[in-house]
mmCIF file of C-alpha atoms in Angstrom:
data_model
loop_
_atom_site.group_PDB
_atom_site.id
_atom_site.type_symbol
_atom_site.label_atom_id
_atom_site.label_comp_id
_atom_site.label_asym_id
_atom_site.label_seq_id
_atom_site.Cartn_x
_atom_site.Cartn_y
_atom_site.Cartn_z
ATOM 1 C CA SER A 1 -57.825 -124.007 24.422
ATOM 2 C CA GLN A 2 -55.641 -121.723 22.101
ATOM 3 C CA LYS A 3 -54.824 -122.804 18.188
ATOM 4 C CA ILE A 4 -52.069 -121.387 16.129
ATOM 5 C CA GLU A 5 -52.425 -121.714 12.616
ATOM 6 C CA GLN A 6 -49.743 -121.558 9.980
ATOM 7 C CA ASN A 7 -49.575 -122.095 6.744
ATOM 8 C CA SER A 8 -48.746 -125.547 6.593
ATOM 9 C CA GLU A 9 -47.734 -125.429 2.567
ATOM 10 C CA ALA A 10 -44.493 -124.555 2.026
ATOM 11 C CA LEU A 11 -43.715 -120.735 0.579
ATOM 12 C CA ASN A 12 -41.535 -120.275 -2.258
ATOM 13 C CA ILE A 13 -40.523 -116.723 -3.186
ATOM 14 C CA GLN A 14 -37.540 -115.452 -5.478
ATOM 15 C CA GLU A 15 -34.997 -114.063 -4.004
ATOM 16 C CA GLY A 16 -34.709 -110.490 -3.677
ATOM 17 C CA LYS A 17 -38.789 -109.988 -2.945
ATOM 18 C CA THR A 18 -39.856 -109.830 0.248
ATOM 19 C CA ALA A 19 -41.469 -112.631 2.111
ATOM 20 C CA THR A 20 -44.777 -112.809 3.534
ATOM 21 C CA LEU A 21 -45.860 -115.215 6.464
ATOM 22 C CA THR A 22 -48.767 -115.758 8.554
ATOM 23 C CA CYS A 23 -49.748 -116.913 12.201
ATOM 24 C CA ASN A 24 -53.380 -117.401 13.167
ATOM 25 C CA TYR A 25 -55.043 -117.860 16.273
ATOM 26 C CA THR A 26 -57.961 -118.483 18.537
ATOM 27 C CA ASN A 27 -59.141 -117.576 21.570
ATOM 28 C CA TYR A 28 -57.710 -115.095 23.663
ATOM 29 C CA SER A 29 -55.043 -112.348 22.282
ATOM 30 C CA PRO A 30 -51.607 -113.448 23.764
ATOM 31 C CA ALA A 31 -49.719 -110.844 25.753
ATOM 32 C CA TYR A 32 -46.527 -111.019 23.814
ATOM 33 C CA LEU A 33 -45.985 -113.374 20.972
ATOM 34 C CA GLN A 34 -43.097 -114.394 19.560
ATOM 35 C CA TRP A 35 -41.276 -115.933 15.691
ATOM 36 C CA TYR A 36 -38.794 -117.735 15.796
ATOM 37 C CA ARG A 37 -36.175 -119.516 12.537
ATOM 38 C CA GLN A 38 -35.874 -123.359 12.881
ATOM 39 C CA ASP A 39 -32.406 -125.252 10.135
ATOM 40 C CA PRO A 40 -32.345 -128.497 10.115
ATOM 41 C CA GLY A 41 -31.130 -130.616 12.480
ATOM 42 C CA ARG A 42 -31.287 -127.807 14.670
ATOM 43 C CA GLY A 43 -32.996 -125.683 17.224
ATOM 44 C CA PRO A 44 -35.361 -122.592 17.371
ATOM 45 C CA VAL A 45 -33.252 -119.290 17.472
ATOM 46 C CA PHE A 46 -35.472 -116.605 18.209
ATOM 47 C CA LEU A 47 -36.259 -113.738 15.915
ATOM 48 C CA LEU A 48 -38.397 -110.425 17.075
ATOM 49 C CA LEU A 49 -40.921 -110.318 19.756
ATOM 50 C CA ILE A 50 -43.989 -108.222 19.715
ATOM 51 C CA ARG A 51 -45.952 -106.784 22.436
ATOM 52 C CA GLU A 52 -49.982 -107.362 22.859
ATOM 53 C CA ASN A 53 -49.970 -102.309 22.801
ATOM 54 C CA GLU A 54 -46.877 -102.391 19.776
ATOM 55 C CA LYS A 55 -48.896 -102.571 16.161
ATOM 56 C CA GLU A 56 -45.147 -103.882 14.503
ATOM 57 C CA LYS A 57 -41.948 -104.643 15.021
ATOM 58 C CA ARG A 58 -38.868 -103.866 13.028
ATOM 59 C CA LYS A 59 -35.510 -105.698 13.363
ATOM 60 C CA GLU A 60 -33.030 -104.946 9.464
ATOM 61 C CA ARG A 61 -34.950 -106.731 7.137
ATOM 62 C CA LEU A 62 -37.251 -108.678 9.385
ATOM 63 C CA LYS A 63 -41.244 -107.084 10.089
ATOM 64 C CA VAL A 64 -43.872 -108.355 12.564
ATOM 65 C CA THR A 65 -47.200 -106.869 12.835
ATOM 66 C CA PHE A 66 -49.359 -107.406 15.542
ATOM 67 C CA ASP A 67 -53.632 -107.385 14.421
ATOM 68 C CA THR A 68 -55.435 -108.786 17.979
ATOM 69 C CA THR A 69 -58.942 -107.816 15.584
ATOM 70 C CA LEU A 70 -58.012 -110.238 13.393
ATOM 71 C CA LYS A 71 -56.396 -111.945 15.167
ATOM 72 C CA GLN A 72 -53.104 -112.435 12.895
ATOM 73 C CA SER A 73 -49.250 -111.694 13.195
ATOM 74 C CA LEU A 74 -47.124 -111.059 9.653
ATOM 75 C CA PHE A 75 -43.905 -111.953 9.717
ATOM 76 C CA HIS A 76 -41.946 -109.722 6.796
ATOM 77 C CA ILE A 77 -37.813 -110.233 5.459
ATOM 78 C CA THR A 78 -37.257 -107.804 2.712
ATOM 79 C CA ALA A 79 -35.039 -107.902 -0.437
ATOM 80 C CA SER A 80 -35.120 -112.475 1.119
ATOM 81 C CA GLN A 81 -31.808 -114.074 -0.127
ATOM 82 C CA PRO A 82 -31.426 -118.426 -0.170
ATOM 83 C CA ALA A 83 -29.607 -118.080 3.048
ATOM 84 C CA ASP A 84 -33.444 -116.968 4.456
ATOM 85 C CA SER A 85 -34.502 -120.438 4.019
ATOM 86 C CA ALA A 86 -35.248 -122.106 6.781
ATOM 87 C CA THR A 87 -38.959 -123.047 9.197
ATOM 88 C CA TYR A 88 -40.477 -120.144 10.517
ATOM 89 C CA LEU A 89 -42.646 -120.459 13.856
ATOM 90 C CA CYS A 90 -44.656 -118.025 15.653
ATOM 91 C CA ALA A 91 -45.983 -118.368 19.826
ATOM 92 C CA LEU A 92 -48.198 -117.399 21.900
ATOM 93 C CA ALA A 93 -47.157 -116.387 25.679
ATOM 94 C CA ARG A 94 -49.870 -115.114 27.800
ATOM 95 C CA ASP A 95 -50.333 -115.787 31.556
ATOM 96 C CA ASP A 96 -47.005 -117.730 31.733
ATOM 97 C CA LYS A 97 -48.664 -119.874 29.051
ATOM 98 C CA ILE A 98 -46.369 -120.736 25.898
ATOM 99 C CA ILE A 99 -47.725 -122.546 22.062
ATOM 100 C CA PHE A 100 -45.530 -122.993 19.263
ATOM 101 C CA GLY A 101 -47.819 -123.102 15.762
ATOM 102 C CA LYS A 102 -46.109 -125.993 13.970
ATOM 103 C CA GLY A 103 -44.290 -123.501 11.100
ATOM 104 C CA THR A 104 -43.970 -122.914 7.507
ATOM 105 C CA ARG A 105 -41.663 -123.815 5.591
ATOM 106 C CA LEU A 106 -39.312 -120.930 3.203
ATOM 107 C CA HIS A 107 -37.819 -121.462 0.341
ATOM 108 C CA ILE A 108 -35.949 -118.713 -1.119
ATOM 109 C CA LEU A 109 -34.785 -119.443 -4.861
ATOM 110 C CA PRO A 110 -31.618 -117.613 -6.224
ATOM 111 C CA ASP B 1 -21.318 -117.680 25.896
ATOM 112 C CA ALA B 2 -22.065 -121.580 25.200
ATOM 113 C CA GLY B 3 -25.671 -122.126 24.619
ATOM 114 C CA VAL B 4 -27.518 -124.135 25.683
ATOM 115 C CA ILE B 5 -26.747 -127.725 25.492
ATOM 116 C CA GLN B 6 -28.079 -131.274 25.420
ATOM 117 C CA SER B 7 -26.980 -134.928 25.069
ATOM 118 C CA PRO B 8 -26.457 -136.775 23.241
ATOM 119 C CA ARG B 9 -28.024 -136.184 20.298
ATOM 120 C CA HIS B 10 -29.377 -138.857 19.621
ATOM 121 C CA GLU B 11 -30.659 -141.789 21.091
ATOM 122 C CA VAL B 12 -31.602 -145.363 19.281
ATOM 123 C CA THR B 13 -33.370 -147.522 22.027
ATOM 124 C CA GLU B 14 -35.330 -150.788 22.209
ATOM 125 C CA MET B 15 -38.604 -150.272 23.159
ATOM 126 C CA GLY B 16 -39.089 -151.786 27.370
ATOM 127 C CA GLN B 17 -36.114 -149.420 28.227
ATOM 128 C CA GLU B 18 -35.768 -146.509 30.148
ATOM 129 C CA VAL B 19 -34.351 -143.026 28.901
ATOM 130 C CA THR B 20 -32.924 -140.001 29.842
ATOM 131 C CA LEU B 21 -32.320 -136.457 28.486
ATOM 132 C CA ARG B 22 -29.459 -134.310 29.605
ATOM 133 C CA CYS B 23 -29.577 -130.281 29.121
ATOM 134 C CA LYS B 24 -27.371 -127.491 30.689
ATOM 135 C CA PRO B 25 -29.520 -124.202 30.204
ATOM 136 C CA ILE B 26 -26.755 -120.684 30.405
ATOM 137 C CA SER B 27 -25.674 -119.424 33.200
ATOM 138 C CA GLY B 28 -27.859 -117.259 34.730
ATOM 139 C CA HIS B 29 -30.467 -117.793 33.171
ATOM 140 C CA ASP B 30 -33.702 -118.738 35.635
ATOM 141 C CA TYR B 31 -36.049 -121.032 33.214
ATOM 142 C CA LEU B 32 -35.673 -124.151 31.906
ATOM 143 C CA PHE B 33 -38.174 -125.462 28.951
ATOM 144 C CA TRP B 34 -38.488 -129.091 27.908
ATOM 145 C CA TYR B 35 -40.564 -128.930 24.508
ATOM 146 C CA ARG B 36 -40.830 -132.433 22.393
ATOM 147 C CA GLN B 37 -40.775 -131.820 18.701
ATOM 148 C CA THR B 38 -43.120 -133.996 15.954
ATOM 149 C CA MET B 39 -44.017 -133.580 13.163
ATOM 150 C CA MET B 40 -47.924 -134.280 13.789
ATOM 151 C CA ARG B 41 -47.680 -132.365 17.051
ATOM 152 C CA GLY B 42 -44.912 -129.274 15.782
ATOM 153 C CA LEU B 43 -43.538 -128.171 19.615
ATOM 154 C CA GLU B 44 -44.772 -129.627 22.632
ATOM 155 C CA LEU B 45 -44.458 -128.535 26.119
ATOM 156 C CA LEU B 46 -43.570 -130.952 28.344
ATOM 157 C CA ILE B 47 -42.904 -128.741 30.966
ATOM 158 C CA TYR B 48 -41.060 -126.299 32.314
ATOM 159 C CA PHE B 49 -39.146 -124.873 36.050
ATOM 160 C CA ASN B 50 -38.526 -121.403 37.469
ATOM 161 C CA ASN B 51 -35.209 -121.477 39.816
ATOM 162 C CA ASN B 52 -35.385 -125.112 39.493
ATOM 163 C CA VAL B 53 -38.900 -125.581 41.159
ATOM 164 C CA PRO B 54 -41.538 -127.264 38.804
ATOM 165 C CA ILE B 55 -44.380 -124.942 37.507
ATOM 166 C CA ASP B 56 -46.195 -126.104 34.797
ATOM 167 C CA ASP B 57 -46.453 -130.128 33.985
ATOM 168 C CA SER B 58 -49.884 -129.872 32.404
ATOM 169 C CA GLY B 59 -47.570 -131.284 29.045
ATOM 170 C CA MET B 60 -46.280 -134.278 30.080
ATOM 171 C CA PRO B 61 -48.011 -136.663 28.335
ATOM 172 C CA GLU B 62 -48.236 -139.590 30.487
ATOM 173 C CA ASP B 63 -46.798 -140.836 33.639
ATOM 174 C CA ARG B 64 -43.949 -142.681 31.938
ATOM 175 C CA PHE B 65 -42.366 -138.569 31.876
ATOM 176 C CA SER B 66 -40.077 -137.019 34.431
ATOM 177 C CA ALA B 67 -38.369 -134.862 34.575
ATOM 178 C CA LYS B 68 -35.723 -133.150 37.639
ATOM 179 C CA MET B 69 -34.036 -130.338 38.030
ATOM 180 C CA PRO B 70 -31.565 -130.744 40.927
ATOM 181 C CA ASN B 71 -30.347 -126.881 40.705
ATOM 182 C CA ALA B 72 -29.662 -123.909 38.098
ATOM 183 C CA SER B 73 -26.908 -125.797 35.597
ATOM 184 C CA PHE B 74 -28.280 -129.200 34.951
ATOM 185 C CA SER B 75 -31.944 -131.004 34.275
ATOM 186 C CA THR B 76 -32.699 -134.183 32.933
ATOM 187 C CA LEU B 77 -35.774 -136.038 31.753
ATOM 188 C CA LYS B 78 -36.264 -139.446 31.728
ATOM 189 C CA ILE B 79 -38.702 -141.669 30.083
ATOM 190 C CA GLN B 80 -39.346 -145.270 31.812
ATOM 191 C CA PRO B 81 -40.884 -147.331 30.310
ATOM 192 C CA SER B 82 -40.239 -145.652 25.940
ATOM 193 C CA GLU B 83 -42.576 -147.023 23.858
ATOM 194 C CA PRO B 84 -42.341 -145.974 20.207
ATOM 195 C CA ARG B 85 -44.876 -144.105 20.004
ATOM 196 C CA ASP B 86 -42.395 -141.559 22.204
ATOM 197 C CA SER B 87 -40.104 -140.777 19.214
ATOM 198 C CA ALA B 88 -39.477 -137.466 18.011
ATOM 199 C CA VAL B 89 -37.930 -134.456 19.292
ATOM 200 C CA TYR B 90 -36.603 -133.577 22.868
ATOM 201 C CA PHE B 91 -35.662 -129.925 22.970
ATOM 202 C CA CYS B 92 -34.256 -127.949 26.041
ATOM 203 C CA ALA B 93 -33.890 -124.266 26.510
ATOM 204 C CA SER B 94 -33.550 -121.574 28.752
ATOM 205 C CA SER B 95 -35.026 -118.236 29.496
ATOM 206 C CA PHE B 96 -34.364 -115.195 32.078
ATOM 207 C CA GLY B 97 -37.604 -114.057 32.578
ATOM 208 C CA GLY B 98 -39.762 -116.774 31.817
ATOM 209 C CA THR B 99 -42.491 -117.764 28.429
ATOM 210 C CA ARG B 100 -43.355 -114.309 28.396
ATOM 211 C CA GLN B 101 -39.089 -113.080 27.539
ATOM 212 C CA PRO B 102 -36.817 -114.780 24.353
ATOM 213 C CA GLN B 103 -36.266 -118.095 24.852
ATOM 214 C CA HIS B 104 -33.133 -120.472 22.965
ATOM 215 C CA PHE B 105 -33.079 -123.350 22.812
ATOM 216 C CA GLY B 106 -29.790 -126.637 22.862
ATOM 217 C CA ASP B 107 -30.398 -128.783 19.036
ATOM 218 C CA GLY B 108 -32.261 -131.088 20.744
ATOM 219 C CA THR B 109 -31.690 -134.981 21.250
ATOM 220 C CA ARG B 110 -32.913 -137.670 18.227
ATOM 221 C CA LEU B 111 -34.899 -140.450 20.071
ATOM 222 C CA SER B 112 -35.827 -142.972 18.299
ATOM 223 C CA ILE B 113 -37.852 -145.910 20.297
ATOM 224 C CA LEU B 114 -37.648 -149.024 18.604
#
């Protein structure tokens, strides 16, 4: 069955630097890969979606890459700010199935 | 526009009691999803509906769990009888176009079974 691995340890990044989060998966390549942000006590909020035939997607300070050979997606936040501190989840979708990773907690230190 | 609305936000009940969680999706969305989130297992898909019809309930843990969607603006997730291991945060989400499209989540129901 499909498995997703996200760094279970929290990531601490100095304000202003680029934060990079990793999402690795096993087995089949997803048709779509999504990234969500989750704040404590709230539901996940959609950020970006990338398709299997796309290498990179950008939205403001956010960038997602998708490498089907490595079975990996990277999520970058440039010029990070304390307000970017949250848990980030990746989700893989294919054939009407969707699986979420457990998420990585990101702390942006002022 | 109102987002996905879930109620109650918190529920504490004793083992063996029936629990009903409620969800109002975003108007116009044709898919509705129910998830459960725990520290150990993360966010797990329980069941989803398309146009009020259950499509995939393979994530429902056991027969104690049931979900209904009587119309496009309302869904329930019921646990009967509840057990302590059901304690988790339950999320409802909706989307237009299925699992491949961005999902809009409610803020969840934190369920504690004593």
